[in-house]
Amino acid sequence: MSDLGCIIGGIESINPFWLASAPPSDKKYNVERAFKAGWGGAVWKTLGVDPPVVNVTSRYGVHRTQDRRIIGINNIELISDRPLDVNLREIEEMRREWPDRVIIGSIMAPMDEEAWKSLAIKVANSGVQGIELNLGCPHGMCERGMGSAVGQDPEFVEQTTRWVREAVNIPVFTKLTPNVTDIIVPAAAAKAGGAHAVSLINTVNSVIGVDLDTMAPTPTVDGRGTHGGYCGEAVKPIALHMTAEIARQPETQGLEISAIGGITTWRDAAEFIALGAGAVQVCTAAMLYGFRIVEDMNEGLAAFMRDKGYRSIADFKGKATAQTVDWNELNINHDLKARIDDEACIECGRCFIACEDTAHQAIRIDAKPEGGRKFTVIDDECVGCNLCMHVCPVKDCITMEAVDTDRPYLTWPEHPKNPLRKAAE
Amino acid sequence: MKHFKITTENSRLSARDIADNFDDLHPPLDGAQAIVEAGRCLYCYDAPCMNACPTRIDIPKFIHQIRSGNLDGSAQTILSANIMGGACARACPTEVLCEEVCVVHHTEGAPVKIGELQRHAVDHLMAKGGAHPFARAPLSGCKLAVVGAGPAGLSFAHRAAMLGHDVVVYEAKPKPGGLNEYGLAAYKMANDFAQAEVEFLLAIGGISIEHGKVLGDNLSLGDLCTNYDAVFIGAGLTNARGLGVDGEDLAGVGDALEFIETVRVAEDKSSVPVGDNVVVIGGGNTAIDAAVQAKCLGARNVTLAYRRGPDAMTATQWERDLATANGVVVRYWAAPKTFSGGARVERAAFSTMRMDDGKLTPSGDSFELPADMVLKAIGQTLNSAIFSALKLEGGKIAVDAHYQTSLPGVYAGGDCIKSGEDLTVQAVEDGKQAAIAADNMLRAKRKGAGE
């Protein structure tokens, strides 16, 4: 039996799946339901300094595919709008009643040492195993000088992290905003401030859509809208990249990562862990399907680990990091050609038109003597871009075959056509 | 597959049961179902479905438009290729046309429901009302005559009107629509759809219909040629074929198309008389429509007798399945020999047939069925006497590649021409192409006269 247990930022968890700080972790009722469903932990919805914030209605907009599946949510909800002492009392109860689960207290305060420190101490006293600094909220709070307004300034990131480290003796997670040019800068700042781990990504700044009848961005509040925070499946690639960078860049290497961003299935989680995350946090998938979604996250991840022979999360954590490199380190001599399996081909023509209109005119159509059409890759034109394989609706019908070029591994910096090539000698 | 209420040993059908039976064969897709179904379409390039459609509707495009929420545009895409897209969505044997070649068969085991999606889009536009979706070209001043207000004639009329010509349609029956109105099972065209569609089509303007006009009776081809700039014949096949067997003239032996018409025009379907033991002769979709409707009306036993084997039957597999699922017994290799009885038919005798060296031959065996109603669905023929001025081929009107008959300026299409396939959708295409050809001819003529 594979062990889903993990340790992140020094905190032990029965599995790597925590609820992210968000509406699903706003109160005891929800978190209790989540723990019953099997979540390993929850980062409580962000607590601020009293008086509590006031929210607007409505709060969510969604990004749908054409068949109405939701691939992203955008929200304009603020941090917890309940009094701090109510939240802390519930956290205390939950810690008592669920000793094997993790509760992290997420906090947010203005750029003021006393404010951060006193809030951190109050929250730590409720019994949480760790503190997470919300430096990412991209709407509403940032306009008050909090959230992403702090997270976008590396000095502030380092400062707030240091203040909280000084105030409490439990692990500190610094939660980063993706709304920056280079994630390494705030991640390094968090590391410098003494963070035990970084949590990322917070939501991506976004306008989710426009109501073309009322001509207002959605979600609409009394006829007007604002930008919000984008999350869900659609942001996963952004989060994967940022996770990979923090794990592999020298400035941040070794910093523990609690990965967040569109994790919907066990496979998503495994990908983040393979790129260096120690555990993951989930919000949107739970909001769309309920807490029971964690059942298959746990079971699927365990099955994957069993199949691959990994006994623990640590066994495959960061296993894809070494293979994640800069473009300049890729082998330019590597060559692939598309291959179309005639038996599997259903003759939809999608590969042809994709290549013909938008790629390299490398697929030919011939009429079959028995009727129908045959699609053939013109090797001389095929650059191995994968587009035909991706648009093909039949799995494994189009495959990419490696061509034995008999040429050595060659990178761009060494390439003869590179005008800035470093002299070999 | 719809299961109708049918008579069992213990119960007869109520008027309510019968009314239910004649409700829509396929309930329409609702908006959410249509989006899901449209999502199954792969948006093929040079799509096989489109090439299988006689009118070449851009199917991937109209389905994509359903997905994108552009239902008006979707209907426009359909109707620009096939103005009777609503009737075709209901009556087309899609299982042997677009849906047969849908590549989703290979990935999911069942095709995209193209017909139902087409109906969704067209019904939306028709229900919405408002302006007709097509505008007429500047008026040409030409007047065109059409014989027959069936799918071919109406398609011709609409396209000709769109191209700027005025059209008068002459129709023998009291209602327009041809076989769409009179020749299809009522459950395929529920809620008087054929009439609604004609009304929709006529809204383009420039088309008038004169009913009670019968070619060779109170209408002459010669006069039409004299009085109009071009003529289109979409008269269909109006002579019922005979079996040439004893007892064919007994009461209770009739034509399947007449039976289908009787059912169609009846307000109260339960008022249509039907036998207890109905025998339908034939192997096409009309035979199925007659047999299944006899069941829907409450006939106890319905036998469909076809003289050849299953492979030769022209009724599609889907239609055959509909019949057998609803209690119709299909007897292959059964050729009618005699009908007998007293005042009315009581029995039908059949020779059992077999193929002998590629030739259909009686095997020597025979059998008899009780029959108080016999419906012949063995095809129609051209009333050739009224077309003596035109060259005929194989008993039908001969046309060239531009649908022109042997008389210049006289065009023909639909079931009455040689290539006629007994398909509404083919008739619509014939009418559309003939109108384009006639328009080209008229333009060339005018250009010639102007020079």
PDB file of N, CA and C in Angstrom, chain A residues 37-99:
ATOM      1  N   ALA A  37     -15.076  13.996   4.362  1.00  0.00           N
ATOM      2  CA  ALA A  37     -14.926  13.479   2.996  1.00  0.00           C
ATOM      3  C   ALA A  37     -13.521  12.939   2.735  1.00  0.00           C
ATOM      4  N   GLY A  38     -12.543  13.362   3.581  1.00  0.00           N
ATOM      5  CA  GLY A  38     -11.210  12.790   3.417  1.00  0.00           C
ATOM      6  C   GLY A  38     -10.091  13.766   3.121  1.00  0.00           C
ATOM      7  N   TRP A  39     -10.364  15.053   3.213  1.00  0.00           N
ATOM      8  CA  TRP A  39      -9.298  16.025   2.962  1.00  0.00           C
ATOM      9  C   TRP A  39      -8.291  15.975   4.110  1.00  0.00           C
ATOM     10  N   GLY A  40      -7.020  16.112   3.760  1.00  0.00           N
ATOM     11  CA  GLY A  40      -5.970  16.004   4.770  1.00  0.00           C
ATOM     12  C   GLY A  40      -5.836  17.265   5.607  1.00  0.00           C
ATOM     13  N   GLY A  41      -6.266  18.377   5.053  1.00  0.00           N
ATOM     14  CA  GLY A  41      -6.132  19.622   5.793  1.00  0.00           C
ATOM     15  C   GLY A  41      -6.910  20.732   5.133  1.00  0.00           C
ATOM     16  N   ALA A  42      -6.934  21.875   5.802  1.00  0.00           N
ATOM     17  CA  ALA A  42      -7.620  23.026   5.234  1.00  0.00           C
ATOM     18  C   ALA A  42      -6.883  24.288   5.650  1.00  0.00           C
ATOM     19  N   VAL A  43      -6.701  25.166   4.675  1.00  0.00           N
ATOM     20  CA  VAL A  43      -6.191  26.491   5.009  1.00  0.00           C
ATOM     21  C   VAL A  43      -7.439  27.354   5.166  1.00  0.00           C
ATOM     22  N   TRP A  44      -7.660  27.764   6.410  1.00  0.00           N
ATOM     23  CA  TRP A  44      -8.902  28.513   6.734  1.00  0.00           C
ATOM     24  C   TRP A  44      -8.985  29.771   5.862  1.00  0.00           C
ATOM     25  N   LYS A  45     -10.190  30.144   5.525  1.00  0.00           N
ATOM     26  CA  LYS A  45     -10.359  31.361   4.715  1.00  0.00           C
ATOM     27  C   LYS A  45      -9.712  32.546   5.439  1.00  0.00           C
ATOM     28  N   THR A  46      -9.061  33.382   4.656  1.00  0.00           N
ATOM     29  CA  THR A  46      -8.190  34.416   5.215  1.00  0.00           C
ATOM     30  C   THR A  46      -8.864  35.273   6.296  1.00  0.00           C
ATOM     31  N   LEU A  47      -8.144  35.394   7.397  1.00  0.00           N
ATOM     32  CA  LEU A  47      -8.616  36.183   8.532  1.00  0.00           C
ATOM     33  C   LEU A  47      -7.920  37.542   8.511  1.00  0.00           C
ATOM     34  N   GLY A  48      -8.701  38.569   8.753  1.00  0.00           N
ATOM     35  CA  GLY A  48      -8.125  39.910   8.790  1.00  0.00           C
ATOM     36  C   GLY A  48      -8.329  40.537  10.152  1.00  0.00           C
ATOM     37  N   VAL A  49      -7.928  41.785  10.228  1.00  0.00           N
ATOM     38  CA  VAL A  49      -8.091  42.533  11.469  1.00  0.00           C
ATOM     39  C   VAL A  49      -9.539  43.037  11.523  1.00  0.00           C
ATOM     40  N   ASP A  50     -10.187  42.885  12.661  1.00  0.00           N
ATOM     41  CA  ASP A  50     -11.561  43.387  12.798  1.00  0.00           C
ATOM     42  C   ASP A  50     -11.580  44.899  12.585  1.00  0.00           C
ATOM     43  N   PRO A  51     -12.645  45.560  12.133  1.00  0.00           N
ATOM     44  CA  PRO A  51     -13.924  44.925  11.805  1.00  0.00           C
ATOM     45  C   PRO A  51     -13.856  44.136  10.500  1.00  0.00           C
ATOM     46  N   PRO A  52     -14.680  43.085  10.399  1.00  0.00           N
ATOM     47  CA  PRO A  52     -14.638  42.249   9.197  1.00  0.00           C
ATOM     48  C   PRO A  52     -15.042  43.035   7.958  1.00  0.00           C
ATOM     49  N   VAL A  53     -14.594  42.556   6.823  1.00  0.00           N
ATOM     50  CA  VAL A  53     -14.938  43.195   5.549  1.00  0.00           C
ATOM     51  C   VAL A  53     -16.421  42.971   5.249  1.00  0.00           C
ATOM     52  N   VAL A  54     -16.904  43.718   4.291  1.00  0.00           N
ATOM     53  CA  VAL A  54     -18.277  43.531   3.822  1.00  0.00           C
ATOM     54  C   VAL A  54     -18.204  43.134   2.355  1.00  0.00           C
ATOM     55  N   ASN A  55     -18.909  42.050   1.996  1.00  0.00           N
ATOM     56  CA  ASN A  55     -18.869  41.553   0.619  1.00  0.00           C
ATOM     57  C   ASN A  55     -20.000  42.127  -0.222  1.00  0.00           C
ATOM     58  N   VAL A  56     -19.866  41.987  -1.550  1.00  0.00           N
ATOM     59  CA  VAL A  56     -20.915  42.425  -2.473  1.00  0.00           C
ATOM     60  C   VAL A  56     -21.626  41.193  -3.041  1.00  0.00           C
ATOM     61  N   THR A  57     -22.735  41.438  -3.721  1.00  0.00           N
ATOM     62  CA  THR A  57     -23.468  40.401  -4.434  1.00  0.00           C
ATOM     63  C   THR A  57     -23.625  40.854  -5.872  1.00  0.00           C
ATOM     64  N   SER A  58     -23.369  40.011  -6.883  1.00  0.00           N
ATOM     65  CA  SER A  58     -22.906  38.644  -6.753  1.00  0.00           C
ATOM     66  C   SER A  58     -21.378  38.581  -6.756  1.00  0.00           C
ATOM     67  N   ARG A  59     -20.831  37.365  -6.752  1.00  0.00           N
ATOM     68  CA  ARG A  59     -19.393  37.251  -6.498  1.00  0.00           C
ATOM     69  C   ARG A  59     -18.623  36.406  -7.499  1.00  0.00           C
ATOM     70  N   TYR A  60     -19.331  35.503  -8.224  1.00  0.00           N
ATOM     71  CA  TYR A  60     -18.605  34.584  -9.117  1.00  0.00           C
ATOM     72  C   TYR A  60     -19.029  34.742 -10.556  1.00  0.00           C
ATOM     73  N   GLY A  61     -18.056  34.593 -11.432  1.00  0.00           N
ATOM     74  CA  GLY A  61     -18.329  34.448 -12.865  1.00  0.00           C
ATOM     75  C   GLY A  61     -17.616  33.197 -13.322  1.00  0.00           C
ATOM     76  N   VAL A  62     -18.054  32.596 -14.429  1.00  0.00           N
ATOM     77  CA  VAL A  62     -17.389  31.360 -14.874  1.00  0.00           C
ATOM     78  C   VAL A  62     -16.994  31.419 -16.337  1.00  0.00           C
ATOM     79  N   HIS A  63     -15.996  30.629 -16.635  1.00  0.00           N
ATOM     80  CA  HIS A  63     -15.512  30.445 -18.006  1.00  0.00           C
ATOM     81  C   HIS A  63     -15.925  29.041 -18.418  1.00  0.00           C
ATOM     82  N   ARG A  64     -16.780  28.983 -19.427  1.00  0.00           N
ATOM     83  CA  ARG A  64     -17.286  27.673 -19.859  1.00  0.00           C
ATOM     84  C   ARG A  64     -16.690  27.282 -21.200  1.00  0.00           C
ATOM     85  N   THR A  65     -16.617  25.971 -21.424  1.00  0.00           N
ATOM     86  CA  THR A  65     -16.356  25.488 -22.768  1.00  0.00           C
ATOM     87  C   THR A  65     -17.687  25.551 -23.506  1.00  0.00           C
ATOM     88  N   GLN A  66     -17.675  25.288 -24.820  1.00  0.00           N
ATOM     89  CA  GLN A  66     -18.912  25.392 -25.586  1.00  0.00           C
ATOM     90  C   GLN A  66     -19.944  24.367 -25.128  1.00  0.00           C
ATOM     91  N   ASP A  67     -19.485  23.266 -24.561  1.00  0.00           N
ATOM     92  CA  ASP A  67     -20.468  22.289 -24.087  1.00  0.00           C
ATOM     93  C   ASP A  67     -20.835  22.537 -22.617  1.00  0.00           C
ATOM     94  N   ARG A  68     -20.607  23.750 -22.154  1.00  0.00           N
ATOM     95  CA  ARG A  68     -21.067  24.249 -20.862  1.00  0.00           C
ATOM     96  C   ARG A  68     -20.295  23.746 -19.655  1.00  0.00           C
ATOM     97  N   ARG A  69     -19.198  23.019 -19.900  1.00  0.00           N
ATOM     98  CA  ARG A  69     -18.388  22.610 -18.768  1.00  0.00           C
ATOM     99  C   ARG A  69     -17.619  23.828 -18.268  1.00  0.00           C
ATOM    100  N   ILE A  70     -17.476  23.944 -16.952  1.00  0.00           N
ATOM    101  CA  ILE A  70     -16.770  25.098 -16.394  1.00  0.00           C
ATOM    102  C   ILE A  70     -15.283  24.787 -16.293  1.00  0.00           C
ATOM    103  N   ILE A  71     -14.467  25.637 -16.902  1.00  0.00           N
ATOM    104  CA  ILE A  71     -13.024  25.415 -16.796  1.00  0.00           C
ATOM    105  C   ILE A  71     -12.351  26.479 -15.935  1.00  0.00           C
ATOM    106  N   GLY A  72     -13.107  27.467 -15.519  1.00  0.00           N
ATOM    107  CA  GLY A  72     -12.504  28.475 -14.650  1.00  0.00           C
ATOM    108  C   GLY A  72     -13.567  29.269 -13.928  1.00  0.00           C
ATOM    109  N   ILE A  73     -13.235  29.709 -12.718  1.00  0.00           N
ATOM    110  CA  ILE A  73     -14.116  30.600 -11.965  1.00  0.00           C
ATOM    111  C   ILE A  73     -13.345  31.889 -11.701  1.00  0.00           C
ATOM    112  N   ASN A  74     -14.076  32.976 -11.720  1.00  0.00           N
ATOM    113  CA  ASN A  74     -13.483  34.254 -11.351  1.00  0.00           C
ATOM    114  C   ASN A  74     -14.298  34.759 -10.167  1.00  0.00           C
ATOM    115  N   ASN A  75     -13.624  35.216  -9.126  1.00  0.00           N
ATOM    116  CA  ASN A  75     -14.403  35.665  -7.972  1.00  0.00           C
ATOM    117  C   ASN A  75     -13.994  37.056  -7.544  1.00  0.00           C
ATOM    118  N   ILE A  76     -14.960  37.755  -6.968  1.00  0.00           N
ATOM    119  CA  ILE A  76     -14.651  39.086  -6.418  1.00  0.00           C
ATOM    120  C   ILE A  76     -14.991  39.132  -4.925  1.00  0.00           C
ATOM    121  N   GLU A  77     -14.963  37.924  -4.311  1.00  0.00           N
ATOM    122  CA  GLU A  77     -15.233  37.866  -2.873  1.00  0.00           C
ATOM    123  C   GLU A  77     -13.970  38.297  -2.122  1.00  0.00           C
ATOM    124  N   LEU A  78     -14.173  38.895  -0.991  1.00  0.00           N
ATOM    125  CA  LEU A  78     -13.029  39.332  -0.186  1.00  0.00           C
ATOM    126  C   LEU A  78     -12.679  38.247   0.841  1.00  0.00           C
ATOM    127  N   ILE A  79     -11.850  38.622   1.838  1.00  0.00           N
ATOM    128  CA  ILE A  79     -11.470  37.669   2.886  1.00  0.00           C
ATOM    129  C   ILE A  79     -12.671  37.422   3.793  1.00  0.00           C
ATOM    130  N   SER A  80     -12.486  36.604   4.823  1.00  0.00           N
ATOM    131  CA  SER A  80     -13.610  36.237   5.689  1.00  0.00           C
ATOM    132  C   SER A  80     -14.351  37.483   6.180  1.00  0.00           C
ATOM    133  N   ASP A  81     -15.680  37.427   6.033  1.00  0.00           N
ATOM    134  CA  ASP A  81     -16.468  38.577   6.503  1.00  0.00           C
ATOM    135  C   ASP A  81     -17.111  38.287   7.862  1.00  0.00           C
ATOM    136  N   ARG A  82     -16.539  37.277   8.589  1.00  0.00           N
ATOM    137  CA  ARG A  82     -17.056  36.972   9.931  1.00  0.00           C
ATOM    138  C   ARG A  82     -16.070  37.491  10.976  1.00  0.00           C
ATOM    139  N   PRO A  83     -16.559  37.836  12.156  1.00  0.00           N
ATOM    140  CA  PRO A  83     -15.647  38.375  13.183  1.00  0.00           C
ATOM    141  C   PRO A  83     -14.510  37.398  13.491  1.00  0.00           C
ATOM    142  N   LEU A  84     -13.334  37.936  13.768  1.00  0.00           N
ATOM    143  CA  LEU A  84     -12.149  37.118  14.016  1.00  0.00           C
ATOM    144  C   LEU A  84     -12.373  36.114  15.141  1.00  0.00           C
ATOM    145  N   ASP A  85     -13.002  36.550  16.246  1.00  0.00           N
ATOM    146  CA  ASP A  85     -13.116  35.625  17.385  1.00  0.00           C
ATOM    147  C   ASP A  85     -14.024  34.445  17.071  1.00  0.00           C
ATOM    148  N   VAL A  86     -15.005  34.647  16.206  1.00  0.00           N
ATOM    149  CA  VAL A  86     -15.874  33.527  15.807  1.00  0.00           C
ATOM    150  C   VAL A  86     -15.047  32.504  15.036  1.00  0.00           C
ATOM    151  N   ASN A  87     -14.260  32.991  14.086  1.00  0.00           N
ATOM    152  CA  ASN A  87     -13.405  32.093  13.313  1.00  0.00           C
ATOM    153  C   ASN A  87     -12.424  31.343  14.220  1.00  0.00           C
ATOM    154  N   LEU A  88     -11.789  32.082  15.135  1.00  0.00           N
ATOM    155  CA  LEU A  88     -10.771  31.449  15.984  1.00  0.00           C
ATOM    156  C   LEU A  88     -11.370  30.386  16.901  1.00  0.00           C
ATOM    157  N   ARG A  89     -12.594  30.679  17.391  1.00  0.00           N
ATOM    158  CA  ARG A  89     -13.249  29.689  18.255  1.00  0.00           C
ATOM    159  C   ARG A  89     -13.522  28.406  17.472  1.00  0.00           C
ATOM    160  N   GLU A  90     -13.984  28.574  16.229  1.00  0.00           N
ATOM    161  CA  GLU A  90     -14.277  27.397  15.412  1.00  0.00           C
ATOM    162  C   GLU A  90     -13.001  26.620  15.073  1.00  0.00           C
ATOM    163  N   ILE A  91     -11.920  27.370  14.816  1.00  0.00           N
ATOM    164  CA  ILE A  91     -10.647  26.691  14.525  1.00  0.00           C
ATOM    165  C   ILE A  91     -10.222  25.862  15.737  1.00  0.00           C
ATOM    166  N   GLU A  92     -10.333  26.449  16.924  1.00  0.00           N
ATOM    167  CA  GLU A  92      -9.964  25.714  18.154  1.00  0.00           C
ATOM    168  C   GLU A  92     -10.759  24.428  18.269  1.00  0.00           C
ATOM    169  N   GLU A  93     -12.076  24.527  18.034  1.00  0.00           N
ATOM    170  CA  GLU A  93     -12.927  23.329  18.128  1.00  0.00           C
ATOM    171  C   GLU A  93     -12.496  22.282  17.119  1.00  0.00           C
ATOM    172  N   MET A  94     -12.252  22.751  15.901  1.00  0.00           N
ATOM    173  CA  MET A  94     -11.883  21.801  14.862  1.00  0.00           C
ATOM    174  C   MET A  94     -10.550  21.125  15.168  1.00  0.00           C
ATOM    175  N   ARG A  95      -9.591  21.873  15.698  1.00  0.00           N
ATOM    176  CA  ARG A  95      -8.294  21.289  16.040  1.00  0.00           C
ATOM    177  C   ARG A  95      -8.467  20.208  17.108  1.00  0.00           C
ATOM    178  N   ARG A  96      -9.387  20.470  18.051  1.00  0.00           N
ATOM    179  CA  ARG A  96      -9.636  19.511  19.126  1.00  0.00           C
ATOM    180  C   ARG A  96     -10.312  18.264  18.581  1.00  0.00           C
ATOM    181  N   GLU A  97     -11.298  18.484  17.708  1.00  0.00           N
ATOM    182  CA  GLU A  97     -12.113  17.369  17.226  1.00  0.00           C
ATOM    183  C   GLU A  97     -11.443  16.567  16.113  1.00  0.00           C
ATOM    184  N   TRP A  98     -10.502  17.167  15.379  1.00  0.00           N
ATOM    185  CA  TRP A  98      -9.862  16.480  14.248  1.00  0.00           C
ATOM    186  C   TRP A  98      -8.346  16.545  14.401  1.00  0.00           C
ATOM    187  N   PRO A  99      -7.815  15.856  15.437  1.00  0.00           N
ATOM    188  CA  PRO A  99      -6.379  16.010  15.718  1.00  0.00           C
ATOM    189  C   PRO A  99      -5.466  15.524  14.591  1.00  0.00           C
TER     190      PRO A  99
END
